[in-house]
Structures are given as C-alpha cells and as structure tokens.
Amino acid sequence: MELLPQSQKKVLEILGTGGAMTHKEIAEKIAYSPRTVRYALKKLKEKKLLIRKMNLQDMRQVIYQYPVPSPQETGEARQ
C-alpha cells in the first residue's frame, strides 16, 4: 500500500477505533478542519479504503466506515 498523508492516516485510525461516523464527527475528534477531513475522506474512498453510506438514523447524513466490510458481512455474497 502506498504511503498515506497524515490526515488520511488519522481518519482511518479514528474510524477504525470509533466505528462509522460523519465527517463532522471525525473532524471534531481529530481536530482537523472539516475541509481537510472531507478531502481525506474523498481520497480514501477513491482508494477503496473506506465506504460511504447513508446514516439510517438520519437519512440527511452520510457516514463513513472503515474497515470496509466483507461481502459476507454486507449480505452481498453470492453462493
């Protein structure tokens, strides 16, 4: 895996320990600006290191999850 910038490493670290959360929650926990966090999330999603999904408790919000669940965990496995 290529080297990641510090902002992307911090985002993965916080998602790995804190579970799925919004970009605002991530920014608050790591004390980075929301813009920096959004950019890090965008780049991590492009690298397929995390997933973006709708928050089922509030469909207006998007949450990010890491590590990416396996197809078996998401129910997408075909047998």
JSON list of N, CA and C in Angstrom, two decimals:
[
{"chain": "A", "resi": 1, "resn": "MET", "atom": "N", "xyz": [0.85, -1.18, 0.00]},
{"chain": "A", "resi": 1, "resn": "MET", "atom": "CA", "xyz": [0.00, 0.00, 0.00]},
{"chain": "A", "resi": 1, "resn": "MET", "atom": "C", "xyz": [0.90, 1.24, 0.00]},
{"chain": "A", "resi": 2, "resn": "GLU", "atom": "N", "xyz": [0.50, 2.20, -0.79]},
{"chain": "A", "resi": 2, "resn": "GLU", "atom": "CA", "xyz": [1.29, 3.43, -0.85]},
{"chain": "A", "resi": 2, "resn": "GLU", "atom": "C", "xyz": [1.20, 4.19, 0.47]},
{"chain": "A", "resi": 3, "resn": "LEU", "atom": "N", "xyz": [2.16, 5.06, 0.68]},
{"chain": "A", "resi": 3, "resn": "LEU", "atom": "CA", "xyz": [2.15, 5.87, 1.90]},
{"chain": "A", "resi": 3, "resn": "LEU", "atom": "C", "xyz": [1.00, 6.86, 1.86]},
{"chain": "A", "resi": 4, "resn": "LEU", "atom": "N", "xyz": [0.35, 7.01, 2.98]},
{"chain": "A", "resi": 4, "resn": "LEU", "atom": "CA", "xyz": [-0.78, 7.94, 3.08]},
{"chain": "A", "resi": 4, "resn": "LEU", "atom": "C", "xyz": [-0.35, 9.21, 3.79]},
{"chain": "A", "resi": 5, "resn": "PRO", "atom": "N", "xyz": [-0.95, 10.35, 3.41]},
{"chain": "A", "resi": 5, "resn": "PRO", "atom": "CA", "xyz": [-0.70, 11.58, 4.15]},
{"chain": "A", "resi": 5, "resn": "PRO", "atom": "C", "xyz": [-1.22, 11.45, 5.59]},
{"chain": "A", "resi": 6, "resn": "GLN", "atom": "N", "xyz": [-0.70, 12.28, 6.46]},
{"chain": "A", "resi": 6, "resn": "GLN", "atom": "CA", "xyz": [-1.06, 12.23, 7.88]},
{"chain": "A", "resi": 6, "resn": "GLN", "atom": "C", "xyz": [-2.57, 12.36, 8.10]},
{"chain": "A", "resi": 7, "resn": "SER", "atom": "N", "xyz": [-3.22, 13.24, 7.34]},
{"chain": "A", "resi": 7, "resn": "SER", "atom": "CA", "xyz": [-4.67, 13.43, 7.53]},
{"chain": "A", "resi": 7, "resn": "SER", "atom": "C", "xyz": [-5.44, 12.15, 7.22]},
{"chain": "A", "resi": 8, "resn": "GLN", "atom": "N", "xyz": [-5.04, 11.44, 6.17]},
{"chain": "A", "resi": 8, "resn": "GLN", "atom": "CA", "xyz": [-5.72, 10.20, 5.82]},
{"chain": "A", "resi": 8, "resn": "GLN", "atom": "C", "xyz": [-5.46, 9.11, 6.86]},
{"chain": "A", "resi": 9, "resn": "LYS", "atom": "N", "xyz": [-4.25, 9.05, 7.37]},
{"chain": "A", "resi": 9, "resn": "LYS", "atom": "CA", "xyz": [-3.93, 8.08, 8.42]},
{"chain": "A", "resi": 9, "resn": "LYS", "atom": "C", "xyz": [-4.77, 8.33, 9.67]},
{"chain": "A", "resi": 10, "resn": "LYS", "atom": "N", "xyz": [-4.91, 9.59, 10.05]},
{"chain": "A", "resi": 10, "resn": "LYS", "atom": "CA", "xyz": [-5.70, 9.94, 11.24]},
{"chain": "A", "resi": 10, "resn": "LYS", "atom": "C", "xyz": [-7.16, 9.56, 11.06]},
{"chain": "A", "resi": 11, "resn": "VAL", "atom": "N", "xyz": [-7.70, 9.82, 9.86]},
{"chain": "A", "resi": 11, "resn": "VAL", "atom": "CA", "xyz": [-9.09, 9.48, 9.58]},
{"chain": "A", "resi": 11, "resn": "VAL", "atom": "C", "xyz": [-9.30, 7.97, 9.70]},
{"chain": "A", "resi": 12, "resn": "LEU", "atom": "N", "xyz": [-8.42, 7.19, 9.10]},
{"chain": "A", "resi": 12, "resn": "LEU", "atom": "CA", "xyz": [-8.54, 5.73, 9.20]},
{"chain": "A", "resi": 12, "resn": "LEU", "atom": "C", "xyz": [-8.42, 5.25, 10.64]},
{"chain": "A", "resi": 13, "resn": "GLU", "atom": "N", "xyz": [-7.52, 5.87, 11.38]},
{"chain": "A", "resi": 13, "resn": "GLU", "atom": "CA", "xyz": [-7.32, 5.50, 12.78]},
{"chain": "A", "resi": 13, "resn": "GLU", "atom": "C", "xyz": [-8.58, 5.75, 13.60]},
{"chain": "A", "resi": 14, "resn": "ILE", "atom": "N", "xyz": [-9.18, 6.91, 13.43]},
{"chain": "A", "resi": 14, "resn": "ILE", "atom": "CA", "xyz": [-10.37, 7.25, 14.22]},
{"chain": "A", "resi": 14, "resn": "ILE", "atom": "C", "xyz": [-11.57, 6.39, 13.80]},
{"chain": "A", "resi": 15, "resn": "LEU", "atom": "N", "xyz": [-11.70, 6.10, 12.51]},
{"chain": "A", "resi": 15, "resn": "LEU", "atom": "CA", "xyz": [-12.79, 5.24, 12.06]},
{"chain": "A", "resi": 15, "resn": "LEU", "atom": "C", "xyz": [-12.57, 3.79, 12.50]},
{"chain": "A", "resi": 16, "resn": "GLY", "atom": "N", "xyz": [-11.32, 3.37, 12.55]},
{"chain": "A", "resi": 16, "resn": "GLY", "atom": "CA", "xyz": [-11.02, 2.00, 12.97]},
{"chain": "A", "resi": 16, "resn": "GLY", "atom": "C", "xyz": [-11.32, 1.75, 14.43]},
{"chain": "A", "resi": 17, "resn": "THR", "atom": "N", "xyz": [-11.19, 2.79, 15.25]},
{"chain": "A", "resi": 17, "resn": "THR", "atom": "CA", "xyz": [-11.45, 2.62, 16.68]},
{"chain": "A", "resi": 17, "resn": "THR", "atom": "C", "xyz": [-12.83, 3.10, 17.10]},
{"chain": "A", "resi": 18, "resn": "GLY", "atom": "N", "xyz": [-13.39, 4.07, 16.38]},
{"chain": "A", "resi": 18, "resn": "GLY", "atom": "CA", "xyz": [-14.65, 4.66, 16.80]},
{"chain": "A", "resi": 18, "resn": "GLY", "atom": "C", "xyz": [-15.88, 4.21, 16.03]},
{"chain": "A", "resi": 19, "resn": "GLY", "atom": "N", "xyz": [-15.69, 3.40, 15.00]},
{"chain": "A", "resi": 19, "resn": "GLY", "atom": "CA", "xyz": [-16.81, 2.95, 14.19]},
{"chain": "A", "resi": 19, "resn": "GLY", "atom": "C", "xyz": [-17.23, 4.00, 13.18]},
{"chain": "A", "resi": 20, "resn": "ALA", "atom": "N", "xyz": [-18.32, 3.75, 12.48]},
{"chain": "A", "resi": 20, "resn": "ALA", "atom": "CA", "xyz": [-18.81, 4.64, 11.43]},
{"chain": "A", "resi": 20, "resn": "ALA", "atom": "C", "xyz": [-19.23, 5.99, 12.02]},
{"chain": "A", "resi": 21, "resn": "MET", "atom": "N", "xyz": [-18.90, 7.06, 11.31]},
{"chain": "A", "resi": 21, "resn": "MET", "atom": "CA", "xyz": [-19.29, 8.40, 11.75]},
{"chain": "A", "resi": 21, "resn": "MET", "atom": "C", "xyz": [-19.30, 9.39, 10.59]},
{"chain": "A", "resi": 22, "resn": "THR", "atom": "N", "xyz": [-19.88, 10.56, 10.84]},
{"chain": "A", "resi": 22, "resn": "THR", "atom": "CA", "xyz": [-19.96, 11.61, 9.83]},
{"chain": "A", "resi": 22, "resn": "THR", "atom": "C", "xyz": [-18.63, 12.35, 9.74]},
{"chain": "A", "resi": 23, "resn": "HIS", "atom": "N", "xyz": [-18.47, 13.13, 8.67]},
{"chain": "A", "resi": 23, "resn": "HIS", "atom": "CA", "xyz": [-17.21, 13.89, 8.53]},
{"chain": "A", "resi": 23, "resn": "HIS", "atom": "C", "xyz": [-17.07, 14.93, 9.63]},
{"chain": "A", "resi": 24, "resn": "LYS", "atom": "N", "xyz": [-18.18, 15.48, 10.11]},
{"chain": "A", "resi": 24, "resn": "LYS", "atom": "CA", "xyz": [-18.11, 16.46, 11.20]},
{"chain": "A", "resi": 24, "resn": "LYS", "atom": "C", "xyz": [-17.64, 15.81, 12.49]},
{"chain": "A", "resi": 25, "resn": "GLU", "atom": "N", "xyz": [-18.14, 14.62, 12.78]},
{"chain": "A", "resi": 25, "resn": "GLU", "atom": "CA", "xyz": [-17.71, 13.90, 13.98]},
{"chain": "A", "resi": 25, "resn": "GLU", "atom": "C", "xyz": [-16.22, 13.57, 13.91]},
{"chain": "A", "resi": 26, "resn": "ILE", "atom": "N", "xyz": [-15.77, 13.17, 12.73]},
{"chain": "A", "resi": 26, "resn": "ILE", "atom": "CA", "xyz": [-14.35, 12.86, 12.55]},
{"chain": "A", "resi": 26, "resn": "ILE", "atom": "C", "xyz": [-13.52, 14.11, 12.78]},
{"chain": "A", "resi": 27, "resn": "ALA", "atom": "N", "xyz": [-13.93, 15.23, 12.18]},
{"chain": "A", "resi": 27, "resn": "ALA", "atom": "CA", "xyz": [-13.18, 16.49, 12.32]},
{"chain": "A", "resi": 27, "resn": "ALA", "atom": "C", "xyz": [-13.08, 16.91, 13.78]},
{"chain": "A", "resi": 28, "resn": "GLU", "atom": "N", "xyz": [-14.15, 16.74, 14.54]},
{"chain": "A", "resi": 28, "resn": "GLU", "atom": "CA", "xyz": [-14.13, 17.10, 15.96]},
{"chain": "A", "resi": 28, "resn": "GLU", "atom": "C", "xyz": [-13.17, 16.22, 16.75]},
{"chain": "A", "resi": 29, "resn": "LYS", "atom": "N", "xyz": [-13.13, 14.94, 16.43]},
{"chain": "A", "resi": 29, "resn": "LYS", "atom": "CA", "xyz": [-12.29, 14.01, 17.19]},
{"chain": "A", "resi": 29, "resn": "LYS", "atom": "C", "xyz": [-10.80, 14.18, 16.90]},
{"chain": "A", "resi": 30, "resn": "ILE", "atom": "N", "xyz": [-10.45, 14.55, 15.67]},
{"chain": "A", "resi": 30, "resn": "ILE", "atom": "CA", "xyz": [-9.02, 14.66, 15.34]},
{"chain": "A", "resi": 30, "resn": "ILE", "atom": "C", "xyz": [-8.55, 16.11, 15.24]},
{"chain": "A", "resi": 31, "resn": "ALA", "atom": "N", "xyz": [-9.44, 17.05, 15.48]},
{"chain": "A", "resi": 31, "resn": "ALA", "atom": "CA", "xyz": [-9.09, 18.49, 15.49]},
{"chain": "A", "resi": 31, "resn": "ALA", "atom": "C", "xyz": [-8.50, 18.97, 14.17]},
{"chain": "A", "resi": 32, "resn": "TYR", "atom": "N", "xyz": [-9.05, 18.46, 13.06]},
{"chain": "A", "resi": 32, "resn": "TYR", "atom": "CA", "xyz": [-8.70, 18.96, 11.73]},
{"chain": "A", "resi": 32, "resn": "TYR", "atom": "C", "xyz": [-9.90, 19.74, 11.22]},
{"chain": "A", "resi": 33, "resn": "SER", "atom": "N", "xyz": [-9.67, 20.61, 10.25]},
{"chain": "A", "resi": 33, "resn": "SER", "atom": "CA", "xyz": [-10.78, 21.37, 9.69]},
{"chain": "A", "resi": 33, "resn": "SER", "atom": "C", "xyz": [-11.70, 20.41, 8.91]},
{"chain": "A", "resi": 34, "resn": "PRO", "atom": "N", "xyz": [-13.00, 20.73, 8.85]},
{"chain": "A", "resi": 34, "resn": "PRO", "atom": "CA", "xyz": [-13.92, 19.89, 8.08]},
{"chain": "A", "resi": 34, "resn": "PRO", "atom": "C", "xyz": [-13.48, 19.74, 6.62]},
{"chain": "A", "resi": 35, "resn": "ARG", "atom": "N", "xyz": [-12.91, 20.78, 6.06]},
{"chain": "A", "resi": 35, "resn": "ARG", "atom": "CA", "xyz": [-12.46, 20.72, 4.66]},
{"chain": "A", "resi": 35, "resn": "ARG", "atom": "C", "xyz": [-11.33, 19.69, 4.50]},
{"chain": "A", "resi": 36, "resn": "THR", "atom": "N", "xyz": [-10.38, 19.68, 5.42]},
{"chain": "A", "resi": 36, "resn": "THR", "atom": "CA", "xyz": [-9.28, 18.71, 5.37]},
{"chain": "A", "resi": 36, "resn": "THR", "atom": "C", "xyz": [-9.81, 17.29, 5.50]},
{"chain": "A", "resi": 37, "resn": "VAL", "atom": "N", "xyz": [-10.77, 17.10, 6.40]},
{"chain": "A", "resi": 37, "resn": "VAL", "atom": "CA", "xyz": [-11.35, 15.78, 6.60]},
{"chain": "A", "resi": 37, "resn": "VAL", "atom": "C", "xyz": [-12.12, 15.34, 5.37]},
{"chain": "A", "resi": 38, "resn": "ARG", "atom": "N", "xyz": [-12.91, 16.23, 4.77]},
{"chain": "A", "resi": 38, "resn": "ARG", "atom": "CA", "xyz": [-13.65, 15.88, 3.55]},
{"chain": "A", "resi": 38, "resn": "ARG", "atom": "C", "xyz": [-12.70, 15.46, 2.44]},
{"chain": "A", "resi": 39, "resn": "TYR", "atom": "N", "xyz": [-11.60, 16.17, 2.28]},
{"chain": "A", "resi": 39, "resn": "TYR", "atom": "CA", "xyz": [-10.63, 15.84, 1.24]},
{"chain": "A", "resi": 39, "resn": "TYR", "atom": "C", "xyz": [-9.99, 14.47, 1.53]},
{"chain": "A", "resi": 40, "resn": "ALA", "atom": "N", "xyz": [-9.62, 14.23, 2.78]},
{"chain": "A", "resi": 40, "resn": "ALA", "atom": "CA", "xyz": [-9.04, 12.94, 3.15]},
{"chain": "A", "resi": 40, "resn": "ALA", "atom": "C", "xyz": [-10.03, 11.81, 2.89]},
{"chain": "A", "resi": 41, "resn": "LEU", "atom": "N", "xyz": [-11.30, 12.02, 3.25]},
{"chain": "A", "resi": 41, "resn": "LEU", "atom": "CA", "xyz": [-12.33, 11.01, 3.01]},
{"chain": "A", "resi": 41, "resn": "LEU", "atom": "C", "xyz": [-12.50, 10.74, 1.52]},
{"chain": "A", "resi": 42, "resn": "LYS", "atom": "N", "xyz": [-12.50, 11.79, 0.73]},
{"chain": "A", "resi": 42, "resn": "LYS", "atom": "CA", "xyz": [-12.64, 11.64, -0.73]},
{"chain": "A", "resi": 42, "resn": "LYS", "atom": "C", "xyz": [-11.51, 10.77, -1.28]},
{"chain": "A", "resi": 43, "resn": "LYS", "atom": "N", "xyz": [-10.28, 11.07, -0.88]},
{"chain": "A", "resi": 43, "resn": "LYS", "atom": "CA", "xyz": [-9.12, 10.32, -1.38]},
{"chain": "A", "resi": 43, "resn": "LYS", "atom": "C", "xyz": [-9.15, 8.87, -0.89]},
{"chain": "A", "resi": 44, "resn": "LEU", "atom": "N", "xyz": [-9.53, 8.64, 0.36]},
{"chain": "A", "resi": 44, "resn": "LEU", "atom": "CA", "xyz": [-9.61, 7.29, 0.89]},
{"chain": "A", "resi": 44, "resn": "LEU", "atom": "C", "xyz": [-10.69, 6.48, 0.19]},
{"chain": "A", "resi": 45, "resn": "LYS", "atom": "N", "xyz": [-11.81, 7.13, -0.14]},
{"chain": "A", "resi": 45, "resn": "LYS", "atom": "CA", "xyz": [-12.88, 6.45, -0.87]},
{"chain": "A", "resi": 45, "resn": "LYS", "atom": "C", "xyz": [-12.41, 6.08, -2.27]},
{"chain": "A", "resi": 46, "resn": "GLU", "atom": "N", "xyz": [-11.69, 6.98, -2.93]},
{"chain": "A", "resi": 46, "resn": "GLU", "atom": "CA", "xyz": [-11.14, 6.68, -4.26]},
{"chain": "A", "resi": 46, "resn": "GLU", "atom": "C", "xyz": [-10.20, 5.48, -4.22]},
{"chain": "A", "resi": 47, "resn": "LYS", "atom": "N", "xyz": [-9.48, 5.33, -3.12]},
{"chain": "A", "resi": 47, "resn": "LYS", "atom": "CA", "xyz": [-8.55, 4.21, -2.95]},
{"chain": "A", "resi": 47, "resn": "LYS", "atom": "C", "xyz": [-9.26, 2.96, -2.44]},
{"chain": "A", "resi": 48, "resn": "LYS", "atom": "N", "xyz": [-10.58, 3.06, -2.25]},
{"chain": "A", "resi": 48, "resn": "LYS", "atom": "CA", "xyz": [-11.41, 1.96, -1.75]},
{"chain": "A", "resi": 48, "resn": "LYS", "atom": "C", "xyz": [-10.96, 1.46, -0.38]},
{"chain": "A", "resi": 49, "resn": "LEU", "atom": "N", "xyz": [-10.51, 2.39, 0.46]},
{"chain": "A", "resi": 49, "resn": "LEU", "atom": "CA", "xyz": [-10.09, 2.04, 1.82]},
{"chain": "A", "resi": 49, "resn": "LEU", "atom": "C", "xyz": [-11.20, 2.24, 2.84]},
{"chain": "A", "resi": 50, "resn": "LEU", "atom": "N", "xyz": [-12.28, 2.88, 2.43]},
{"chain": "A", "resi": 50, "resn": "LEU", "atom": "CA", "xyz": [-13.44, 3.03, 3.30]},
{"chain": "A", "resi": 50, "resn": "LEU", "atom": "C", "xyz": [-14.69, 3.10, 2.43]},
{"chain": "A", "resi": 51, "resn": "ILE", "atom": "N", "xyz": [-15.83, 3.00, 3.09]},
{"chain": "A", "resi": 51, "resn": "ILE", "atom": "CA", "xyz": [-17.08, 3.11, 2.34]},
{"chain": "A", "resi": 51, "resn": "ILE", "atom": "C", "xyz": [-17.90, 4.28, 2.87]},
{"chain": "A", "resi": 52, "resn": "ARG", "atom": "N", "xyz": [-18.73, 4.80, 2.00]},
{"chain": "A", "resi": 52, "resn": "ARG", "atom": "CA", "xyz": [-19.61, 5.93, 2.30]},
{"chain": "A", "resi": 52, "resn": "ARG", "atom": "C", "xyz": [-21.03, 5.40, 2.19]},
{"chain": "A", "resi": 53, "resn": "LYS", "atom": "N", "xyz": [-21.85, 5.64, 3.21]},
{"chain": "A", "resi": 53, "resn": "LYS", "atom": "CA", "xyz": [-23.23, 5.18, 3.16]},
{"chain": "A", "resi": 53, "resn": "LYS", "atom": "C", "xyz": [-24.14, 6.14, 3.90]},
{"chain": "A", "resi": 54, "resn": "MET", "atom": "N", "xyz": [-25.42, 5.99, 3.70]},
{"chain": "A", "resi": 54, "resn": "MET", "atom": "CA", "xyz": [-26.40, 6.85, 4.35]},
{"chain": "A", "resi": 54, "resn": "MET", "atom": "C", "xyz": [-26.56, 6.43, 5.81]},
{"chain": "A", "resi": 55, "resn": "ASN", "atom": "N", "xyz": [-26.74, 7.41, 6.67]},
{"chain": "A", "resi": 55, "resn": "ASN", "atom": "CA", "xyz": [-26.99, 7.16, 8.09]},
{"chain": "A", "resi": 55, "resn": "ASN", "atom": "C", "xyz": [-28.45, 6.74, 8.23]},
{"chain": "A", "resi": 56, "resn": "LEU", "atom": "N", "xyz": [-28.70, 5.53, 8.66]},
{"chain": "A", "resi": 56, "resn": "LEU", "atom": "CA", "xyz": [-30.07, 5.04, 8.75]},
{"chain": "A", "resi": 56, "resn": "LEU", "atom": "C", "xyz": [-30.89, 5.73, 9.83]},
{"chain": "A", "resi": 57, "resn": "GLN", "atom": "N", "xyz": [-30.23, 6.35, 10.82]},
{"chain": "A", "resi": 57, "resn": "GLN", "atom": "CA", "xyz": [-30.96, 7.11, 11.83]},
{"chain": "A", "resi": 57, "resn": "GLN", "atom": "C", "xyz": [-31.35, 8.50, 11.33]},
{"chain": "A", "resi": 58, "resn": "ASP", "atom": "N", "xyz": [-30.59, 9.04, 10.39]},
{"chain": "A", "resi": 58, "resn": "ASP", "atom": "CA", "xyz": [-30.86, 10.37, 9.83]},
{"chain": "A", "resi": 58, "resn": "ASP", "atom": "C", "xyz": [-30.42, 10.35, 8.37]},
{"chain": "A", "resi": 59, "resn": "MET", "atom": "N", "xyz": [-31.36, 10.12, 7.47]},
{"chain": "A", "resi": 59, "resn": "MET", "atom": "CA", "xyz": [-31.05, 9.94, 6.06]},
{"chain": "A", "resi": 59, "resn": "MET", "atom": "C", "xyz": [-30.47, 11.19, 5.40]},
{"chain": "A", "resi": 60, "resn": "ARG", "atom": "N", "xyz": [-30.43, 12.30, 6.11]},
{"chain": "A", "resi": 60, "resn": "ARG", "atom": "CA", "xyz": [-29.81, 13.51, 5.56]},
{"chain": "A", "resi": 60, "resn": "ARG", "atom": "C", "xyz": [-28.30, 13.47, 5.71]},
{"chain": "A", "resi": 61, "resn": "GLN", "atom": "N", "xyz": [-27.81, 12.57, 6.52]},
{"chain": "A", "resi": 61, "resn": "GLN", "atom": "CA", "xyz": [-26.38, 12.50, 6.81]},
{"chain": "A", "resi": 61, "resn": "GLN", "atom": "C", "xyz": [-25.73, 11.30, 6.12]},
{"chain": "A", "resi": 62, "resn": "VAL", "atom": "N", "xyz": [-24.46, 11.49, 5.79]},
{"chain": "A", "resi": 62, "resn": "VAL", "atom": "CA", "xyz": [-23.65, 10.42, 5.23]},
{"chain": "A", "resi": 62, "resn": "VAL", "atom": "C", "xyz": [-22.64, 10.01, 6.29]},
{"chain": "A", "resi": 63, "resn": "ILE", "atom": "N", "xyz": [-22.44, 8.71, 6.43]},
{"chain": "A", "resi": 63, "resn": "ILE", "atom": "CA", "xyz": [-21.42, 8.23, 7.37]},
{"chain": "A", "resi": 63, "resn": "ILE", "atom": "C", "xyz": [-20.36, 7.45, 6.60]},
{"chain": "A", "resi": 64, "resn": "TYR", "atom": "N", "xyz": [-19.19, 7.38, 7.19]},
{"chain": "A", "resi": 64, "resn": "TYR", "atom": "CA", "xyz": [-18.06, 6.69, 6.59]},
{"chain": "A", "resi": 64, "resn": "TYR", "atom": "C", "xyz": [-17.66, 5.54, 7.49]},
{"chain": "A", "resi": 65, "resn": "GLN", "atom": "N", "xyz": [-17.27, 4.43, 6.87]},
{"chain": "A", "resi": 65, "resn": "GLN", "atom": "CA", "xyz": [-16.95, 3.24, 7.64]},
{"chain": "A", "resi": 65, "resn": "GLN", "atom": "C", "xyz": [-15.61, 2.66, 7.20]},
{"chain": "A", "resi": 66, "resn": "TYR", "atom": "N", "xyz": [-14.81, 2.24, 8.19]},
{"chain": "A", "resi": 66, "resn": "TYR", "atom": "CA", "xyz": [-13.55, 1.55, 7.97]},
{"chain": "A", "resi": 66, "resn": "TYR", "atom": "C", "xyz": [-13.38, 0.57, 9.11]},
{"chain": "A", "resi": 67, "resn": "PRO", "atom": "N", "xyz": [-12.93, -0.61, 8.91]},
{"chain": "A", "resi": 67, "resn": "PRO", "atom": "CA", "xyz": [-12.54, -1.18, 7.63]},
{"chain": "A", "resi": 67, "resn": "PRO", "atom": "C", "xyz": [-13.75, -1.50, 6.78]},
{"chain": "A", "resi": 68, "resn": "VAL", "atom": "N", "xyz": [-13.51, -1.65, 5.50]},
{"chain": "A", "resi": 68, "resn": "VAL", "atom": "CA", "xyz": [-14.58, -1.97, 4.56]},
{"chain": "A", "resi": 68, "resn": "VAL", "atom": "C", "xyz": [-15.07, -3.37, 4.89]},
{"chain": "A", "resi": 69, "resn": "PRO", "atom": "N", "xyz": [-16.39, -3.53, 5.09]},
{"chain": "A", "resi": 69, "resn": "PRO", "atom": "CA", "xyz": [-16.91, -4.86, 5.42]},
{"chain": "A", "resi": 69, "resn": "PRO", "atom": "C", "xyz": [-16.77, -5.82, 4.25]},
{"chain": "A", "resi": 70, "resn": "SER", "atom": "N", "xyz": [-16.61, -7.09, 4.56]},
{"chain": "A", "resi": 70, "resn": "SER", "atom": "CA", "xyz": [-16.51, -8.10, 3.51]},
{"chain": "A", "resi": 70, "resn": "SER", "atom": "C", "xyz": [-17.90, -8.31, 2.89]},
{"chain": "A", "resi": 71, "resn": "PRO", "atom": "N", "xyz": [-17.96, -8.89, 1.69]},
{"chain": "A", "resi": 71, "resn": "PRO", "atom": "CA", "xyz": [-19.27, -9.15, 1.07]},
{"chain": "A", "resi": 71, "resn": "PRO", "atom": "C", "xyz": [-20.17, -10.00, 1.96]},
{"chain": "A", "resi": 72, "resn": "GLN", "atom": "N", "xyz": [-19.59, -10.92, 2.74]},
{"chain": "A", "resi": 72, "resn": "GLN", "atom": "CA", "xyz": [-20.40, -11.75, 3.64]},
{"chain": "A", "resi": 72, "resn": "GLN", "atom": "C", "xyz": [-21.08, -10.90, 4.71]},
{"chain": "A", "resi": 73, "resn": "GLU", "atom": "N", "xyz": [-20.38, -9.89, 5.21]},
{"chain": "A", "resi": 73, "resn": "GLU", "atom": "CA", "xyz": [-20.94, -9.02, 6.26]},
{"chain": "A", "resi": 73, "resn": "GLU", "atom": "C", "xyz": [-22.05, -8.13, 5.73]},
{"chain": "A", "resi": 74, "resn": "THR", "atom": "N", "xyz": [-21.97, -7.74, 4.47]},
{"chain": "A", "resi": 74, "resn": "THR", "atom": "CA", "xyz": [-22.97, -6.85, 3.91]},
{"chain": "A", "resi": 74, "resn": "THR", "atom": "C", "xyz": [-24.13, -7.60, 3.28]},
{"chain": "A", "resi": 75, "resn": "GLY", "atom": "N", "xyz": [-24.03, -8.94, 3.21]},
{"chain": "A", "resi": 75, "resn": "GLY", "atom": "CA", "xyz": [-25.10, -9.72, 2.60]},
{"chain": "A", "resi": 75, "resn": "GLY", "atom": "C", "xyz": [-25.05, -9.72, 1.09]},
{"chain": "A", "resi": 76, "resn": "GLU", "atom": "N", "xyz": [-23.94, -9.31, 0.50]},
{"chain": "A", "resi": 76, "resn": "GLU", "atom": "CA", "xyz": [-23.83, -9.24, -0.95]},
{"chain": "A", "resi": 76, "resn": "GLU", "atom": "C", "xyz": [-23.15, -10.47, -1.54]},
{"chain": "A", "resi": 77, "resn": "ALA", "atom": "N", "xyz": [-22.81, -11.43, -0.71]},
{"chain": "A", "resi": 77, "resn": "ALA", "atom": "CA", "xyz": [-22.13, -12.63, -1.21]},
{"chain": "A", "resi": 77, "resn": "ALA", "atom": "C", "xyz": [-23.10, -13.47, -2.02]},
{"chain": "A", "resi": 78, "resn": "ARG", "atom": "N", "xyz": [-22.61, -14.00, -3.10]},
{"chain": "A", "resi": 78, "resn": "ARG", "atom": "CA", "xyz": [-23.43, -14.88, -3.94]},
{"chain": "A", "resi": 78, "resn": "ARG", "atom": "C", "xyz": [-22.94, -16.30, -3.76]},
{"chain": "A", "resi": 79, "resn": "GLN", "atom": "N", "xyz": [-23.87, -17.19, -3.63]},
{"chain": "A", "resi": 79, "resn": "GLN", "atom": "CA", "xyz": [-23.50, -18.59, -3.43]},
{"chain": "A", "resi": 79, "resn": "GLN", "atom": "C", "xyz": [-23.90, -19.41, -4.61]}
]
